[in-house]
PDB file of N, CA and C in Angstrom:
ATOM      1  N   UNK A 116      17.209 140.021 154.834  1.00  0.00           N
ATOM      2  CA  UNK A 116      18.321 139.227 155.268  1.00  0.00           C
ATOM      3  C   UNK A 116      18.659 139.621 156.696  1.00  0.00           C
ATOM      4  N   UNK A 117      18.845 138.603 157.529  1.00  0.00           N
ATOM      5  CA  UNK A 117      19.146 138.860 158.930  1.00  0.00           C
ATOM      6  C   UNK A 117      20.599 138.489 159.204  1.00  0.00           C
ATOM      7  N   UNK A 118      21.327 139.373 159.845  1.00  0.00           N
ATOM      8  CA  UNK A 118      22.720 139.118 160.194  1.00  0.00           C
ATOM      9  C   UNK A 118      22.761 138.662 161.644  1.00  0.00           C
ATOM     10  N   UNK A 119      23.356 137.492 161.833  1.00  0.00           N
ATOM     11  CA  UNK A 119      23.444 136.923 163.168  1.00  0.00           C
ATOM     12  C   UNK A 119      24.787 137.307 163.772  1.00  0.00           C
ATOM     13  N   UNK A 120      24.815 137.790 164.981  1.00  0.00           N
ATOM     14  CA  UNK A 120      26.056 138.236 165.622  1.00  0.00           C
ATOM     15  C   UNK A 120      26.702 137.147 166.476  1.00  0.00           C
ATOM     16  N   UNK A 121      26.172 135.971 166.402  1.00  0.00           N
ATOM     17  CA  UNK A 121      26.791 134.884 167.176  1.00  0.00           C
ATOM     18  C   UNK A 121      28.146 134.533 166.576  1.00  0.00           C
ATOM     19  N   UNK A 122      29.118 134.399 167.414  1.00  0.00           N
ATOM     20  CA  UNK A 122      30.468 134.069 166.973  1.00  0.00           C
ATOM     21  C   UNK A 122      30.650 132.551 167.085  1.00  0.00           C
ATOM     22  N   UNK A 123      30.865 131.866 165.972  1.00  0.00           N
ATOM     23  CA  UNK A 123      30.999 130.406 166.061  1.00  0.00           C
ATOM     24  C   UNK A 123      32.239 129.968 166.846  1.00  0.00           C
ATOM     25  N   UNK A 124      33.304 130.772 166.849  1.00  0.00           N
ATOM     26  CA  UNK A 124      34.495 130.408 167.610  1.00  0.00           C
ATOM     27  C   UNK A 124      34.240 130.495 169.107  1.00  0.00           C
ATOM     28  N   UNK A 125      33.418 131.449 169.513  1.00  0.00           N
ATOM     29  CA  UNK A 125      33.082 131.573 170.927  1.00  0.00           C
ATOM     30  C   UNK A 125      32.308 130.343 171.378  1.00  0.00           C
ATOM     31  N   UNK A 126      31.399 129.885 170.570  1.00  0.00           N
ATOM     32  CA  UNK A 126      30.631 128.695 170.924  1.00  0.00           C
ATOM     33  C   UNK A 126      31.544 127.480 171.054  1.00  0.00           C
ATOM     34  N   UNK A 127      32.530 127.386 170.190  1.00  0.00           N
ATOM     35  CA  UNK A 127      33.473 126.270 170.252  1.00  0.00           C
ATOM     36  C   UNK A 127      34.281 126.311 171.550  1.00  0.00           C
ATOM     37  N   UNK A 128      34.764 127.493 171.952  1.00  0.00           N
ATOM     38  CA  UNK A 128      35.541 127.590 173.192  1.00  0.00           C
ATOM     39  C   UNK A 128      34.669 127.280 174.402  1.00  0.00           C
ATOM     40  N   UNK A 129      33.402 127.664 174.375  1.00  0.00           N
ATOM     41  CA  UNK A 129      32.491 127.310 175.466  1.00  0.00           C
ATOM     42  C   UNK A 129      32.296 125.801 175.530  1.00  0.00           C
ATOM     43  N   UNK A 130      32.235 125.176 174.382  1.00  0.00           N
ATOM     44  CA  UNK A 130      32.056 123.729 174.330  1.00  0.00           C
ATOM     45  C   UNK A 130      33.268 123.017 174.926  1.00  0.00           C
ATOM     46  N   UNK A 131      34.465 123.507 174.643  1.00  0.00           N
ATOM     47  CA  UNK A 131      35.674 122.891 175.193  1.00  0.00           C
ATOM     48  C   UNK A 131      35.694 123.003 176.708  1.00  0.00           C
ATOM     49  N   UNK A 132      35.320 124.150 177.259  1.00  0.00           N
ATOM     50  CA  UNK A 132      35.277 124.303 178.708  1.00  0.00           C
ATOM     51  C   UNK A 132      34.251 123.359 179.317  1.00  0.00           C
ATOM     52  N   UNK A 133      33.130 123.224 178.645  1.00  0.00           N
ATOM     53  CA  UNK A 133      32.078 122.358 179.153  1.00  0.00           C
ATOM     54  C   UNK A 133      32.539 120.902 179.177  1.00  0.00           C
ATOM     55  N   UNK A 134      33.235 120.464 178.149  1.00  0.00           N
ATOM     56  CA  UNK A 134      33.677 119.070 178.113  1.00  0.00           C
ATOM     57  C   UNK A 134      34.772 118.816 179.148  1.00  0.00           C
ATOM     58  N   UNK A 135      35.640 119.796 179.428  1.00  0.00           N
ATOM     59  CA  UNK A 135      36.649 119.611 180.462  1.00  0.00           C
ATOM     60  C   UNK A 135      35.988 119.473 181.827  1.00  0.00           C
ATOM     61  N   UNK A 136      34.989 120.312 182.091  1.00  0.00           N
ATOM     62  CA  UNK A 136      34.300 120.233 183.372  1.00  0.00           C
ATOM     63  C   UNK A 136      33.547 118.917 183.504  1.00  0.00           C
ATOM     64  N   UNK A 137      32.912 118.488 182.443  1.00  0.00           N
ATOM     65  CA  UNK A 137      32.153 117.243 182.511  1.00  0.00           C
ATOM     66  C   UNK A 137      33.080 116.046 182.650  1.00  0.00           C
ATOM     67  N   UNK A 138      34.300 116.134 182.126  1.00  0.00           N
ATOM     68  CA  UNK A 138      35.252 115.036 182.270  1.00  0.00           C
ATOM     69  C   UNK A 138      35.689 114.891 183.715  1.00  0.00           C
ATOM     70  N   UNK A 139      35.840 116.017 184.419  1.00  0.00           N
ATOM     71  CA  UNK A 139      36.220 115.966 185.827  1.00  0.00           C
ATOM     72  C   UNK A 139      35.103 115.331 186.641  1.00  0.00           C
ATOM     73  N   UNK A 140      33.874 115.675 186.338  1.00  0.00           N
ATOM     74  CA  UNK A 140      32.736 115.116 187.059  1.00  0.00           C
ATOM     75  C   UNK A 140      32.617 113.628 186.770  1.00  0.00           C
ATOM     76  N   UNK A 141      32.787 113.223 185.514  1.00  0.00           N
ATOM     77  CA  UNK A 141      32.640 111.812 185.162  1.00  0.00           C
ATOM     78  C   UNK A 141      33.794 110.976 185.693  1.00  0.00           C
ATOM     79  N   UNK A 142      34.971 111.573 185.926  1.00  0.00           N
ATOM     80  CA  UNK A 142      36.091 110.815 186.470  1.00  0.00           C
ATOM     81  C   UNK A 142      35.805 110.388 187.901  1.00  0.00           C
ATOM     82  N   UNK A 143      35.089 111.199 188.632  1.00  0.00           N
ATOM     83  CA  UNK A 143      34.735 110.845 190.001  1.00  0.00           C
ATOM     84  C   UNK A 143      33.742 109.701 190.057  1.00  0.00           C
ATOM     85  N   UNK A 144      32.878 109.594 189.083  1.00  0.00           N
ATOM     86  CA  UNK A 144      31.878 108.527 189.077  1.00  0.00           C
ATOM     87  C   UNK A 144      32.319 107.329 188.254  1.00  0.00           C
ATOM     88  N   UNK A 145      33.564 107.308 187.801  1.00  0.00           N
ATOM     89  CA  UNK A 145      34.049 106.211 186.962  1.00  0.00           C
ATOM     90  C   UNK A 145      34.109 104.899 187.731  1.00  0.00           C
ATOM     91  N   UNK A 146      34.254 104.962 189.045  1.00  0.00           N
ATOM     92  CA  UNK A 146      34.314 103.740 189.842  1.00  0.00           C
ATOM     93  C   UNK A 146      32.984 103.000 189.812  1.00  0.00           C
ATOM     94  N   UNK A 147      31.906 103.727 189.639  1.00  0.00           N
ATOM     95  CA  UNK A 147      30.585 103.110 189.633  1.00  0.00           C
ATOM     96  C   UNK A 147      30.254 102.473 188.295  1.00  0.00           C
ATOM     97  N   UNK A 148      31.013 102.800 187.264  1.00  0.00           N
ATOM     98  CA  UNK A 148      30.717 102.298 185.926  1.00  0.00           C
ATOM     99  C   UNK A 148      31.596 101.102 185.592  1.00  0.00           C
ATOM    100  N   UNK A 149      31.134 100.294 184.674  1.00  0.00           N
ATOM    101  CA  UNK A 149      31.878  99.121 184.236  1.00  0.00           C
ATOM    102  C   UNK A 149      32.502  99.432 182.876  1.00  0.00           C
ATOM    103  N   UNK A 150      33.837  99.408 182.800  1.00  0.00           N
ATOM    104  CA  UNK A 150      34.539  99.728 181.567  1.00  0.00           C
ATOM    105  C   UNK A 150      35.348  98.532 181.101  1.00  0.00           C
ATOM    106  N   UNK A 151      35.559  98.448 179.804  1.00  0.00           N
ATOM    107  CA  UNK A 151      36.446  97.441 179.244  1.00  0.00           C
ATOM    108  C   UNK A 151      37.874  97.963 179.307  1.00  0.00           C
ATOM    109  N   UNK A 152      38.818  97.061 179.432  1.00  0.00           N
ATOM    110  CA  UNK A 152      40.228  97.436 179.458  1.00  0.00           C
ATOM    111  C   UNK A 152      40.975  96.609 178.427  1.00  0.00           C
ATOM    112  N   UNK A 153      41.941  97.234 177.786  1.00  0.00           N
ATOM    113  CA  UNK A 153      42.771  96.551 176.796  1.00  0.00           C
ATOM    114  C   UNK A 153      44.204  96.569 177.298  1.00  0.00           C
ATOM    115  N   UNK A 154      44.805  95.393 177.335  1.00  0.00           N
ATOM    116  CA  UNK A 154      46.204  95.272 177.725  1.00  0.00           C
ATOM    117  C   UNK A 154      46.960  94.664 176.556  1.00  0.00           C
ATOM    118  N   UNK A 155      48.028  95.326 176.140  1.00  0.00           N
ATOM    119  CA  UNK A 155      48.803  94.867 174.990  1.00  0.00           C
ATOM    120  C   UNK A 155      50.141  94.349 175.499  1.00  0.00           C
ATOM    121  N   UNK A 156      50.444  93.099 175.166  1.00  0.00           N
ATOM    122  CA  UNK A 156      51.708  92.478 175.547  1.00  0.00           C
ATOM    123  C   UNK A 156      52.416  91.996 174.292  1.00  0.00           C
ATOM    124  N   UNK A 157      53.720  91.937 174.371  1.00  0.00           N
ATOM    125  CA  UNK A 157      54.491  91.349 173.279  1.00  0.00           C
ATOM    126  C   UNK A 157      54.438  89.834 173.414  1.00  0.00           C
ATOM    127  N   UNK A 158      54.500  89.176 172.288  1.00  0.00           N
ATOM    128  CA  UNK A 158      54.517  87.719 172.280  1.00  0.00           C
ATOM    129  C   UNK A 158      55.879  87.255 172.799  1.00  0.00           C
ATOM    130  N   UNK A 159      55.917  86.384 173.815  1.00  0.00           N
ATOM    131  CA  UNK A 159      57.215  85.936 174.345  1.00  0.00           C
ATOM    132  C   UNK A 159      58.092  85.276 173.284  1.00  0.00           C
ATOM    133  N   UNK A 160      57.475  84.621 172.313  1.00  0.00           N
ATOM    134  CA  UNK A 160      58.249  83.984 171.251  1.00  0.00           C
ATOM    135  C   UNK A 160      58.966  85.038 170.416  1.00  0.00           C
ATOM    136  N   UNK A 161      58.296  86.163 170.144  1.00  0.00           N
ATOM    137  CA  UNK A 161      58.932  87.228 169.368  1.00  0.00           C
ATOM    138  C   UNK A 161      60.100  87.836 170.134  1.00  0.00           C
ATOM    139  N   UNK A 162      59.931  87.997 171.442  1.00  0.00           N
ATOM    140  CA  UNK A 162      61.015  88.547 172.257  1.00  0.00           C
ATOM    141  C   UNK A 162      62.199  87.591 172.251  1.00  0.00           C
ATOM    142  N   UNK A 163      61.916  86.287 172.390  1.00  0.00           N
ATOM    143  CA  UNK A 163      62.979  85.289 172.385  1.00  0.00           C
ATOM    144  C   UNK A 163      63.702  85.266 171.043  1.00  0.00           C
ATOM    145  N   UNK A 164      62.952  85.349 169.936  1.00  0.00           N
ATOM    146  CA  UNK A 164      63.570  85.356 168.613  1.00  0.00           C
ATOM    147  C   UNK A 164      64.439  86.592 168.428  1.00  0.00           C
ATOM    148  N   UNK A 165      63.962  87.726 168.929  1.00  0.00           N
ATOM    149  CA  UNK A 165      64.727  88.972 168.796  1.00  0.00           C
ATOM    150  C   UNK A 165      66.034  88.880 169.582  1.00  0.00           C
ATOM    151  N   UNK A 166      65.982  88.375 170.812  1.00  0.00           N
ATOM    152  CA  UNK A 166      67.207  88.274 171.601  1.00  0.00           C
ATOM    153  C   UNK A 166      68.160  87.255 170.992  1.00  0.00           C
ATOM    154  N   UNK A 167      67.622  86.157 170.447  1.00  0.00           N
ATOM    155  CA  UNK A 167      68.466  85.146 169.812  1.00  0.00           C
ATOM    156  C   UNK A 167      69.151  85.719 168.577  1.00  0.00           C
ATOM    157  N   UNK A 168      68.394  86.450 167.764  1.00  0.00           N
ATOM    158  CA  UNK A 168      68.983  87.021 166.550  1.00  0.00           C
ATOM    159  C   UNK A 168      70.019  88.087 166.886  1.00  0.00           C
ATOM    160  N   UNK A 169      69.772  88.880 167.919  1.00  0.00           N
ATOM    161  CA  UNK A 169      70.766  89.890 168.288  1.00  0.00           C
ATOM    162  C   UNK A 169      72.022  89.232 168.859  1.00  0.00           C
ATOM    163  N   UNK A 170      71.859  88.103 169.584  1.00  0.00           N
ATOM    164  CA  UNK A 170      73.015  87.381 170.098  1.00  0.00           C
ATOM    165  C   UNK A 170      73.852  86.824 168.939  1.00  0.00           C
ATOM    166  N   UNK A 171      73.180  86.241 167.938  1.00  0.00           N
ATOM    167  CA  UNK A 171      73.897  85.719 166.774  1.00  0.00           C
ATOM    168  C   UNK A 171      74.612  86.832 166.020  1.00  0.00           C
ATOM    169  N   UNK A 172      73.951  87.968 165.892  1.00  0.00           N
ATOM    170  CA  UNK A 172      74.567  89.095 165.188  1.00  0.00           C
ATOM    171  C   UNK A 172      75.833  89.548 165.907  1.00  0.00           C
ATOM    172  N   UNK A 173      75.794  89.599 167.238  1.00  0.00           N
ATOM    173  CA  UNK A 173      76.988  89.985 167.998  1.00  0.00           C
ATOM    174  C   UNK A 173      78.119  88.980 167.798  1.00  0.00           C
ATOM    175  N   UNK A 174      77.776  87.677 167.826  1.00  0.00           N
ATOM    176  CA  UNK A 174      78.809  86.653 167.634  1.00  0.00           C
ATOM    177  C   UNK A 174      79.447  86.754 166.250  1.00  0.00           C
ATOM    178  N   UNK A 175      78.626  86.956 165.236  1.00  0.00           N
ATOM    179  CA  UNK A 175      79.155  87.065 163.871  1.00  0.00           C
ATOM    180  C   UNK A 175      80.043  88.291 163.746  1.00  0.00           C
ATOM    181  N   UNK A 176      79.622  89.397 164.343  1.00  0.00           N
ATOM    182  CA  UNK A 176      80.439  90.610 164.283  1.00  0.00           C
ATOM    183  C   UNK A 176      81.781  90.402 164.973  1.00  0.00           C
ATOM    184  N   UNK A 177      81.773  89.683 166.097  1.00  0.00           N
ATOM    185  CA  UNK A 177      83.034  89.430 166.798  1.00  0.00           C
ATOM    186  C   UNK A 177      83.950  88.535 165.973  1.00  0.00           C
ATOM    187  N   UNK A 178      83.369  87.516 165.334  1.00  0.00           N
ATOM    188  CA  UNK A 178      84.191  86.604 164.537  1.00  0.00           C
ATOM    189  C   UNK A 178      84.742  87.282 163.286  1.00  0.00           C
ATOM    190  N   UNK A 179      83.959  88.142 162.679  1.00  0.00           N
ATOM    191  CA  UNK A 179      84.421  88.791 161.454  1.00  0.00           C
ATOM    192  C   UNK A 179      85.342  89.967 161.734  1.00  0.00           C
ATOM    193  N   UNK A 180      85.304  90.495 162.946  1.00  0.00           N
ATOM    194  CA  UNK A 180      86.173  91.633 163.241  1.00  0.00           C
ATOM    195  C   UNK A 180      87.607  91.202 163.521  1.00  0.00           C
ATOM    196  N   UNK A 181      87.837  89.904 163.725  1.00  0.00           N
ATOM    197  CA  UNK A 181      89.194  89.406 163.955  1.00  0.00           C
ATOM    198  C   UNK A 181      89.926  89.396 162.618  1.00  0.00           C
ATOM    199  N   UNK A 182      91.023  90.109 162.566  1.00  0.00           N
ATOM    200  CA  UNK A 182      91.764  90.184 161.304  1.00  0.00           C
ATOM    201  C   UNK A 182      92.819  89.082 161.249  1.00  0.00           C
ATOM    202  N   UNK A 183      93.280  88.815 160.061  1.00  0.00           N
ATOM    203  CA  UNK A 183      94.310  87.793 159.857  1.00  0.00           C
ATOM    204  C   UNK A 183      95.661  88.341 160.300  1.00  0.00           C
ATOM    205  N   UNK A 184      96.492  87.447 160.787  1.00  0.00           N
ATOM    206  CA  UNK A 184      97.822  87.870 161.238  1.00  0.00           C
ATOM    207  C   UNK A 184      98.714  88.139 160.019  1.00  0.00           C
ATOM    208  N   UNK A 185      99.794  88.838 160.266  1.00  0.00           N
ATOM    209  CA  UNK A 185     100.752  89.144 159.195  1.00  0.00           C
ATOM    210  C   UNK A 185     101.362  87.863 158.634  1.00  0.00           C
ATOM    211  N   UNK A 186     101.585  86.879 159.500  1.00  0.00           N
ATOM    212  CA  UNK A 186     102.164  85.608 159.057  1.00  0.00           C
ATOM    213  C   UNK A 186     101.221  84.887 158.099  1.00  0.00           C
ATOM    214  N   UNK A 187      99.918  84.874 158.439  1.00  0.00           N
ATOM    215  CA  UNK A 187      98.940  84.222 157.565  1.00  0.00           C
ATOM    216  C   UNK A 187      98.869  84.925 156.215  1.00  0.00           C
ATOM    217  N   UNK A 188      98.908  86.243 156.236  1.00  0.00           N
ATOM    218  CA  UNK A 188      98.844  87.001 154.985  1.00  0.00           C
ATOM    219  C   UNK A 188     100.074  86.755 154.116  1.00  0.00           C
ATOM    220  N   UNK A 189     101.245  86.705 154.734  1.00  0.00           N
ATOM    221  CA  UNK A 189     102.459  86.468 153.937  1.00  0.00           C
ATOM    222  C   UNK A 189     102.467  85.050 153.365  1.00  0.00           C
ATOM    223  N   UNK A 190     101.997  84.058 154.138  1.00  0.00           N
ATOM    224  CA  UNK A 190     101.895  82.687 153.614  1.00  0.00           C
ATOM    225  C   UNK A 190     100.929  82.628 152.441  1.00  0.00           C
ATOM    226  N   UNK A 191      99.815  83.326 152.565  1.00  0.00           N
ATOM    227  CA  UNK A 191      98.817  83.345 151.494  1.00  0.00           C
ATOM    228  C   UNK A 191      99.385  83.993 150.234  1.00  0.00           C
ATOM    229  N   UNK A 192     100.122  85.087 150.391  1.00  0.00           N
ATOM    230  CA  UNK A 192     100.742  85.753 149.242  1.00  0.00           C
ATOM    231  C   UNK A 192     101.740  84.833 148.543  1.00  0.00           C
ATOM    232  N   UNK A 193     102.521  84.108 149.326  1.00  0.00           N
ATOM    233  CA  UNK A 193     103.506  83.192 148.739  1.00  0.00           C
ATOM    234  C   UNK A 193     102.821  82.073 147.963  1.00  0.00           C
ATOM    235  N   UNK A 194     101.728  81.537 148.520  1.00  0.00           N
ATOM    236  CA  UNK A 194     100.996  80.472 147.831  1.00  0.00           C
ATOM    237  C   UNK A 194     100.400  80.980 146.523  1.00  0.00           C
ATOM    238  N   UNK A 195      99.884  82.199 146.525  1.00  0.00           N
ATOM    239  CA  UNK A 195      99.280  82.763 145.310  1.00  0.00           C
ATOM    240  C   UNK A 195     100.347  82.979 144.244  1.00  0.00           C
ATOM    241  N   UNK A 196     101.491  83.575 144.620  1.00  0.00           N
ATOM    242  CA  UNK A 196     102.555  83.839 143.645  1.00  0.00           C
ATOM    243  C   UNK A 196     103.175  82.554 143.100  1.00  0.00           C
ATOM    244  N   UNK A 197     103.252  81.522 143.935  1.00  0.00           N
ATOM    245  CA  UNK A 197     103.850  80.264 143.474  1.00  0.00           C
ATOM    246  C   UNK A 197     102.851  79.390 142.722  1.00  0.00           C
ATOM    247  N   UNK A 198     101.546  79.720 142.808  1.00  0.00           N
ATOM    248  CA  UNK A 198     100.521  78.943 142.108  1.00  0.00           C
ATOM    249  C   UNK A 198     100.047  77.735 142.891  1.00  0.00           C
ATOM    250  N   UNK A 199     100.387  77.646 144.157  1.00  0.00           N
ATOM    251  CA  UNK A 199      99.978  76.515 144.989  1.00  0.00           C
ATOM    252  C   UNK A 199      98.698  76.779 145.783  1.00  0.00           C
ATOM    253  N   UNK A 200      98.104  77.936 145.625  1.00  0.00           N
ATOM    254  CA  UNK A 200      96.909  78.272 146.408  1.00  0.00           C
ATOM    255  C   UNK A 200      95.685  77.637 145.768  1.00  0.00           C
ATOM    256  N   UNK A 201      94.940  76.867 146.557  1.00  0.00           N
ATOM    257  CA  UNK A 201      93.708  76.236 146.099  1.00  0.00           C
ATOM    258  C   UNK A 201      92.584  76.630 147.057  1.00  0.00           C
ATOM    259  N   UNK A 202      91.450  76.948 146.485  1.00  0.00           N
ATOM    260  CA  UNK A 202      90.295  77.362 147.276  1.00  0.00           C
ATOM    261  C   UNK A 202      89.628  76.128 147.865  1.00  0.00           C
ATOM    262  N   UNK A 203      89.410  76.147 149.178  1.00  0.00           N
ATOM    263  CA  UNK A 203      88.735  75.055 149.871  1.00  0.00           C
ATOM    264  C   UNK A 203      87.273  75.463 150.057  1.00  0.00           C
ATOM    265  N   UNK A 204      86.410  74.966 149.173  1.00  0.00           N
ATOM    266  CA  UNK A 204      84.995  75.341 149.194  1.00  0.00           C
ATOM    267  C   UNK A 204      84.310  74.873 150.470  1.00  0.00           C
ATOM    268  N   UNK A 205      84.697  73.719 150.977  1.00  0.00           N
ATOM    269  CA  UNK A 205      84.080  73.207 152.203  1.00  0.00           C
ATOM    270  C   UNK A 205      84.425  74.088 153.402  1.00  0.00           C
ATOM    271  N   UNK A 206      85.649  74.568 153.462  1.00  0.00           N
ATOM    272  CA  UNK A 206      86.047  75.451 154.559  1.00  0.00           C
ATOM    273  C   UNK A 206      85.278  76.766 154.493  1.00  0.00           C
ATOM    274  N   UNK A 207      85.075  77.271 153.293  1.00  0.00           N
ATOM    275  CA  UNK A 207      84.302  78.507 153.125  1.00  0.00           C
ATOM    276  C   UNK A 207      82.862  78.285 153.558  1.00  0.00           C
ATOM    277  N   UNK A 208      82.281  77.144 153.160  1.00  0.00           N
ATOM    278  CA  UNK A 208      80.899  76.837 153.542  1.00  0.00           C
ATOM    279  C   UNK A 208      80.775  76.692 155.053  1.00  0.00           C
ATOM    280  N   UNK A 209      81.758  76.049 155.699  1.00  0.00           N
ATOM    281  CA  UNK A 209      81.716  75.902 157.160  1.00  0.00           C
ATOM    282  C   UNK A 209      81.760  77.261 157.840  1.00  0.00           C
ATOM    283  N   UNK A 210      82.592  78.150 157.326  1.00  0.00           N
ATOM    284  CA  UNK A 210      82.672  79.498 157.899  1.00  0.00           C
ATOM    285  C   UNK A 210      81.360  80.255 157.716  1.00  0.00           C
ATOM    286  N   UNK A 211      80.748  80.095 156.536  1.00  0.00           N
ATOM    287  CA  UNK A 211      79.491  80.799 156.266  1.00  0.00           C
ATOM    288  C   UNK A 211      78.363  80.270 157.145  1.00  0.00           C
ATOM    289  N   UNK A 212      78.371  78.966 157.402  1.00  0.00           N
ATOM    290  CA  UNK A 212      77.319  78.356 158.214  1.00  0.00           C
ATOM    291  C   UNK A 212      77.660  78.338 159.696  1.00  0.00           C
ATOM    292  N   UNK A 213      78.823  78.863 160.046  1.00  0.00           N
ATOM    293  CA  UNK A 213      79.301  78.910 161.430  1.00  0.00           C
ATOM    294  C   UNK A 213      79.336  77.526 162.063  1.00  0.00           C
ATOM    295  N   UNK A 214      79.790  76.551 161.285  1.00  0.00           N
ATOM    296  CA  UNK A 214      79.885  75.165 161.779  1.00  0.00           C
ATOM    297  C   UNK A 214      81.267  74.908 162.305  1.00  0.00           C
TER     298      UNK A 214
END
């Protein structure tokens, strides 16, 4: 049986140095070579949809953050206690659809 004294980690570190040096040499000659290039762009339609949806979200947040006045709340309470309060489904639908 023969024991080899070569260190595999040493060979790996030599290989890394060699590839770094060869990369520097090949970078200088890169102008002479023909390479493919990839350019990635976002689809303008996706950008437009994103900005439109964020604009709608801001508008909805502004409309929903407005609270009812004390006068409206007291009128609503009086209508409920007196039994005169009726739900207007069309008004609710208009609010939901932002019409």
